[in-house]
Structures are given as C-alpha cells and as structure tokens.
Amino acid sequence: NSSMANGSGGPAPAAAGELPLWELGVGVGAFALPDYRGSDEGRGYVLPVPYAVYRGEFLKADRHGIRGELFESERVELNLSVAASLPVNSSRNAARAGMPDLDPSAELGPSLELALWRSSDGRSLLELRLPLRAAFTLESSPRAIGWVATPNLNLDLRGRGALAGWNFGFLAGPLYGSRRQHEYFYGVAPQFATPSRPAYAAPGGYAGFQFLAAASRRFDGFWVGAFVRADTLRGAAFEASPLLKRDAYFAAGAGIAWVLGVSRERVEAPE
C-alpha cells in the first residue's frame, strides 16, 4: 500500500524558544507512487496539501507528523502514530482487473521512540522508533484490515552553513503485517481467480524493507518539502502472491505551502 506515514524530515530538538501555538496554510503537492506496494503500475498525483502546525502540550502537528505525546522523558517518548494509503481503482490496474477496488485506508496506534544518540548542540538526533498501528478502511462502513508494525532507525539533522534552515530526515527499517493486512492487498479470493491469477491466501509476517529520505524548510511565509522512498519486498511473506508484480521500487513527492495565519499566543517549543 502506498503508505504515507508520519516520520522523517524533522529536525532534532534544539534549544526551546517562543513560537506560535499554531500555524495554518494551504499548498499543493506532486507525488509519483505505485498503486500499492509491489504493483508494477503507478500514478502521478497532484493534490492539495494542508499546512498545519500545532504545538500543544499533548497534541502536536509539526514536521515530525501528527502525534499525541502520551509520555515523554529525556530518552523515551510514547507517541501516537498515524499513516494512510490512497485508493486503487482495480479497473485501472491490470493485475487487479475484475477484483474489488482498494479503499483508502488509515492506520493508528502507539509508537515507542528511544533516543539512541543526540549531538551536543541538539542539531542531530538518532532514534529507534517502534510503531504498531491498527489499519482500517476509510469508507461509509469502515472495516478493520489488521495491523502493521514498522520498527525503524530515524536520523534527523538540521542543516549548517549554506544549508542552514533546512531539516533533513533519514529512515530505514523492516515492515511487518498481520494476515488480514496482507490478505487485503495481496490475497486473491477463489471467485476472482483466473488462469493467470490463481487463488491465493496471504499469510502474515515480514513485508519488506523501506528506506526514506526527506528534506524541508520553513521560509518567511511559505514551506517547501520533498521526499524519496526506496522499498524492497524481497523475501516478503506474501512473495508468492500473483498481485506482487515488482519486488523493488521508488516513490517520491514534493510540495509547497503558503502560511496564511499564525496564532498570537506563543509557547516554548523546539525550533
């Protein structure tokens, strides 16, 4: 599934200063994504991109993503983790022709984050992140479609010199999913089997490995960001699925947003 998870791209915590409690804006993003992980067909998307920053004590929405801080110490944080995937029209995907469409889905769950290393100036941070999310479809009658675990190492860097003001993030780690999660994307029920697409029941387990790099910068009045993701499905539990057509791929996206308003209230927060 072409998941767009919260994660890399943010800076390591720096010295706290007074920043607006919230910032709001609007923008546009362009993305090149496979129809689903392992598909040999993909689409280009141009989508509106909301820009929202909220620096509350519990709920936070910033360059690290949308999260609720359930617990925080100098070394350990327990946050809420979210992710999403886009819908797939099966009539536009040869491998899924005649099968039901894939509804857009969302994932929600806790993420335990352990700080492994932090530079003395606070500009670099290496974390071990352990998200575990329940997945469900986004439709009039949402359905549970299993769970997803994406343990990863995440390195956040703040640019220096000519790159001052830029924030860079690098993430790498394996993916795991339950039987129901894999069945939703890679299973072929008997009634949808064809001579070239045999029936298949997808097991749970290992789902591949991901690498992601992101960069972003907040200018005066607008924000820009971009990412590239490399994904491999070699050795995945569902590798024998007739719907898995490509075991490695790249995805990328970029966006720009204009900041339309900020709050008068200021709070202590990392830059």
Coordinates of C-alpha atoms in Angstrom, one line a residue:
N1 CA 0.0 0.0 0.0
S2 CA 1.4 3.4 -0.9
S3 CA 1.6 4.4 2.7
M4 CA 2.4 8.0 3.6
A5 CA 3.4 7.7 7.2
N6 CA 4.5 10.3 9.6
G7 CA 8.2 10.2 10.2
S8 CA 11.3 11.6 8.8
G9 CA 12.1 15.2 7.7
G10 CA 12.1 16.9 11.1
P11 CA 14.9 18.4 13.0
A12 CA 16.4 17.1 16.2
P13 CA 15.2 19.1 19.1
A14 CA 17.2 22.3 19.6
A15 CA 17.1 24.9 22.3
A16 CA 13.5 25.8 23.0
G17 CA 12.2 29.3 22.2
E18 CA 8.9 31.0 21.9
L19 CA 6.9 30.0 18.8
P20 CA 3.3 30.4 17.7
L21 CA 0.9 27.9 19.3
W22 CA -0.5 27.2 15.8
E23 CA 0.2 28.0 12.1
L24 CA -2.2 27.4 9.2
G25 CA -1.8 27.4 5.5
V26 CA -2.5 25.7 2.2
G27 CA -0.4 24.3 -0.6
V28 CA -0.1 21.8 -3.3
G29 CA 2.0 18.6 -3.7
A30 CA 3.0 16.3 -6.6
F31 CA 3.6 12.6 -6.0
A32 CA 4.7 9.6 -8.0
L33 CA 3.5 6.4 -6.2
P34 CA 2.8 2.8 -7.1
D35 CA -0.8 1.7 -6.9
Y36 CA 0.2 -0.4 -3.9
R37 CA 3.4 -1.9 -2.6
G38 CA 4.6 -4.4 -5.2
S39 CA 2.5 -3.1 -8.1
D40 CA 4.1 -2.7 -11.4
E41 CA 1.7 0.2 -12.2
G42 CA 1.7 3.6 -10.6
R43 CA 0.2 7.1 -10.9
G44 CA 1.2 10.7 -10.7
Y45 CA -0.9 12.7 -8.3
V46 CA -1.3 16.5 -7.8
L47 CA -3.1 17.0 -4.5
P48 CA -3.9 19.9 -2.2
V49 CA -1.6 19.9 0.8
P50 CA -2.8 21.5 4.1
Y51 CA -0.2 23.1 6.2
A52 CA -0.9 22.9 9.9
V53 CA 1.4 23.2 12.9
Y54 CA 0.1 22.8 16.5
R55 CA 2.5 22.9 19.4
G56 CA 0.2 21.9 22.3
E57 CA 1.3 20.1 25.4
F58 CA -0.2 16.8 24.4
L59 CA -1.3 17.1 20.7
K60 CA 1.4 18.1 18.3
A61 CA 1.3 18.5 14.5
D62 CA 4.6 19.6 13.0
R63 CA 7.4 18.4 10.7
H64 CA 7.6 15.2 12.7
G65 CA 4.0 14.4 11.8
I66 CA 0.7 14.4 13.7
R67 CA 1.1 12.8 17.2
G68 CA -0.1 12.8 20.7
E69 CA 2.7 12.7 23.3
L70 CA 1.4 10.0 25.8
F71 CA 4.7 10.0 27.8
E72 CA 8.0 11.9 27.4
S73 CA 11.4 11.8 29.1
E74 CA 14.9 12.8 28.0
R75 CA 15.4 9.4 26.4
V76 CA 12.0 7.8 25.8
E77 CA 8.7 9.1 24.3
L78 CA 5.4 7.3 23.7
N79 CA 3.5 9.0 20.9
L80 CA 0.5 8.3 18.7
S81 CA 1.5 7.2 15.2
V82 CA -0.6 7.7 12.0
A83 CA -0.3 6.6 8.4
A84 CA -2.6 6.4 5.3
S85 CA -2.8 4.8 1.9
L86 CA -4.5 6.0 -1.3
P87 CA -7.4 4.1 -3.0
V88 CA -6.8 1.9 -6.0
N89 CA -9.3 1.6 -8.9
S90 CA -8.9 -2.1 -9.9
S91 CA -10.2 -1.4 -13.4
R92 CA -7.1 0.7 -14.0
N93 CA -4.7 -1.9 -12.7
A94 CA -4.1 -5.0 -14.9
A95 CA -3.1 -7.3 -12.0
R96 CA -6.3 -6.5 -10.1
A97 CA -8.7 -6.4 -13.1
G98 CA -12.1 -7.8 -12.1
M99 CA -11.3 -7.6 -8.4
P100 CA -12.9 -5.2 -5.9
D101 CA -11.3 -1.7 -5.6
L102 CA -8.9 -1.0 -2.7
D103 CA -10.5 1.7 -0.5
P104 CA -8.3 4.3 1.1
S105 CA -7.0 3.2 4.5
A106 CA -5.7 4.8 7.6
E107 CA -3.5 3.4 10.4
L108 CA -3.4 4.5 14.0
G109 CA -1.5 3.3 17.1
P110 CA 1.2 3.9 19.6
S111 CA 4.9 4.5 18.8
L112 CA 7.6 4.0 21.4
E113 CA 10.6 6.2 20.5
L114 CA 14.0 5.8 22.1
A115 CA 16.8 8.4 21.7
L116 CA 20.0 6.5 20.9
W117 CA 22.3 9.5 20.3
R118 CA 22.0 13.2 20.4
S119 CA 24.7 15.7 19.3
S120 CA 25.9 18.1 22.0
D121 CA 24.4 21.1 20.1
G122 CA 21.0 19.4 19.7
R123 CA 21.1 19.6 15.9
S124 CA 21.2 15.8 15.3
L125 CA 19.2 13.0 16.8
L126 CA 19.2 9.3 16.2
E127 CA 16.1 7.4 17.4
L128 CA 14.8 3.8 17.4
R129 CA 11.1 4.1 16.6
L130 CA 8.7 1.2 17.3
P131 CA 5.3 2.0 15.8
L132 CA 2.4 -0.5 16.0
R133 CA -0.7 0.6 14.2
A134 CA -4.2 -0.8 13.6
A135 CA -5.4 -0.4 10.0
F136 CA -8.9 0.3 8.8
T137 CA -10.6 1.3 5.6
L138 CA -12.0 4.8 5.1
E139 CA -15.5 4.3 3.7
S140 CA -19.1 4.7 4.9
S141 CA -18.8 1.5 6.9
P142 CA -15.1 1.2 7.9
R143 CA -13.6 -2.3 8.1
A144 CA -10.6 -3.4 10.2
I145 CA -7.8 -4.7 8.0
G146 CA -5.3 -5.9 10.5
W147 CA -2.2 -4.3 12.0
V148 CA 1.1 -3.0 10.8
A149 CA 4.5 -2.7 12.6
T150 CA 7.3 -0.6 11.1
P151 CA 10.3 -0.6 13.5
N152 CA 12.9 1.8 12.2
L153 CA 16.0 3.9 12.8
N154 CA 15.4 7.6 12.2
L155 CA 18.1 10.2 11.9
D156 CA 17.1 13.9 12.0
L157 CA 19.6 16.6 11.0
R158 CA 19.5 20.4 11.0
G159 CA 21.5 21.9 8.1
R160 CA 24.5 24.1 8.7
G161 CA 26.4 26.7 6.6
A162 CA 24.8 27.0 3.2
L163 CA 22.1 24.5 4.2
A164 CA 21.2 26.4 7.4
G165 CA 17.4 26.4 7.9
W166 CA 16.9 23.1 6.1
N167 CA 15.8 20.0 8.0
F168 CA 16.8 16.5 6.8
G169 CA 15.4 13.1 7.9
F170 CA 16.6 9.6 7.0
L171 CA 14.7 6.5 8.0
A172 CA 15.3 2.7 7.4
G173 CA 13.6 -0.4 8.7
P174 CA 11.6 -3.5 8.0
L175 CA 7.8 -3.8 7.8
Y176 CA 5.5 -6.4 9.2
G177 CA 1.8 -7.0 8.8
S178 CA -0.9 -9.3 10.1
R179 CA -2.6 -12.0 7.9
R180 CA -5.7 -9.7 7.5
Q181 CA -3.5 -6.8 6.4
H182 CA -1.7 -8.8 3.7
E183 CA -4.8 -10.5 2.6
Y184 CA -6.5 -7.2 1.9
F185 CA -3.7 -6.1 -0.5
Y186 CA -2.3 -9.4 -1.8
G187 CA -5.0 -12.1 -1.4
V188 CA -7.0 -13.5 -4.3
A189 CA -10.3 -15.0 -3.4
P190 CA -11.4 -18.1 -5.4
Q191 CA -14.2 -16.2 -7.2
F192 CA -11.6 -13.7 -8.6
A193 CA -9.1 -16.3 -9.8
T194 CA -8.2 -16.5 -13.4
P195 CA -5.8 -18.7 -15.4
S196 CA -3.1 -16.1 -15.0
R197 CA -4.1 -15.1 -11.4
P198 CA -4.6 -18.2 -9.2
A199 CA -6.4 -18.0 -5.9
Y200 CA -4.0 -17.0 -3.1
A201 CA -4.3 -16.7 0.7
A202 CA -1.7 -14.2 2.0
P203 CA 0.0 -15.0 5.3
G204 CA 1.1 -12.5 7.9
G205 CA 4.7 -11.7 8.8
Y206 CA 7.6 -9.9 7.1
A207 CA 6.5 -7.4 4.5
G208 CA 9.8 -5.9 3.1
F209 CA 12.2 -3.1 4.0
Q210 CA 12.0 0.6 3.4
F211 CA 14.5 3.5 3.1
L212 CA 13.2 7.1 3.2
A213 CA 15.0 10.5 2.9
A214 CA 13.2 13.8 3.3
A215 CA 14.1 17.5 3.4
S216 CA 12.0 20.5 4.3
R217 CA 12.4 24.2 5.1
R218 CA 10.2 26.9 6.5
F219 CA 10.8 30.2 4.8
D220 CA 9.2 33.5 5.7
G221 CA 5.6 33.0 4.6
F222 CA 5.9 29.6 3.0
W223 CA 7.2 26.0 3.5
V224 CA 8.7 23.5 1.0
G225 CA 9.4 19.8 1.4
A226 CA 10.3 16.7 -0.6
F227 CA 10.9 13.0 0.0
V228 CA 12.1 9.9 -1.8
R229 CA 11.4 6.4 -0.7
A230 CA 13.1 3.1 -1.8
D231 CA 11.2 -0.1 -1.0
T232 CA 12.0 -3.8 -1.4
L233 CA 9.6 -6.7 -0.9
R234 CA 12.2 -9.5 -1.5
G235 CA 11.5 -12.3 1.0
A236 CA 8.1 -10.9 2.0
A237 CA 5.7 -13.5 3.5
F238 CA 3.3 -12.9 0.5
E239 CA 6.1 -13.1 -2.1
A240 CA 4.1 -15.8 -4.0
S241 CA 1.1 -13.6 -4.5
P242 CA 0.1 -13.1 -8.1
L243 CA -0.6 -9.5 -7.3
L244 CA 3.0 -8.9 -6.4
K245 CA 4.5 -7.8 -9.7
R246 CA 7.6 -5.9 -8.7
D247 CA 9.8 -6.6 -5.6
A248 CA 11.5 -3.2 -5.6
Y249 CA 10.5 0.4 -6.4
F250 CA 11.0 4.1 -5.8
A251 CA 8.4 6.7 -4.8
A252 CA 8.8 10.4 -4.5
G253 CA 7.0 13.6 -3.8
A254 CA 7.4 17.4 -3.3
G255 CA 5.2 20.1 -2.1
I256 CA 4.9 23.8 -1.3
A257 CA 2.5 25.5 1.1
W258 CA 1.8 29.1 1.9
V259 CA 1.4 30.1 5.6
L260 CA -1.8 32.1 5.9
G261 CA -2.0 32.7 9.6
V262 CA -0.3 32.2 12.9
S263 CA -1.6 32.5 16.5
R264 CA -0.8 35.4 18.7
E265 CA -0.3 33.0 21.6
R266 CA 3.4 31.9 21.9
V267 CA 4.6 28.7 23.6
E268 CA 8.0 27.3 24.5
A269 CA 8.9 24.7 21.8
P270 CA 11.9 23.4 19.9
E271 CA 12.7 25.3 16.7

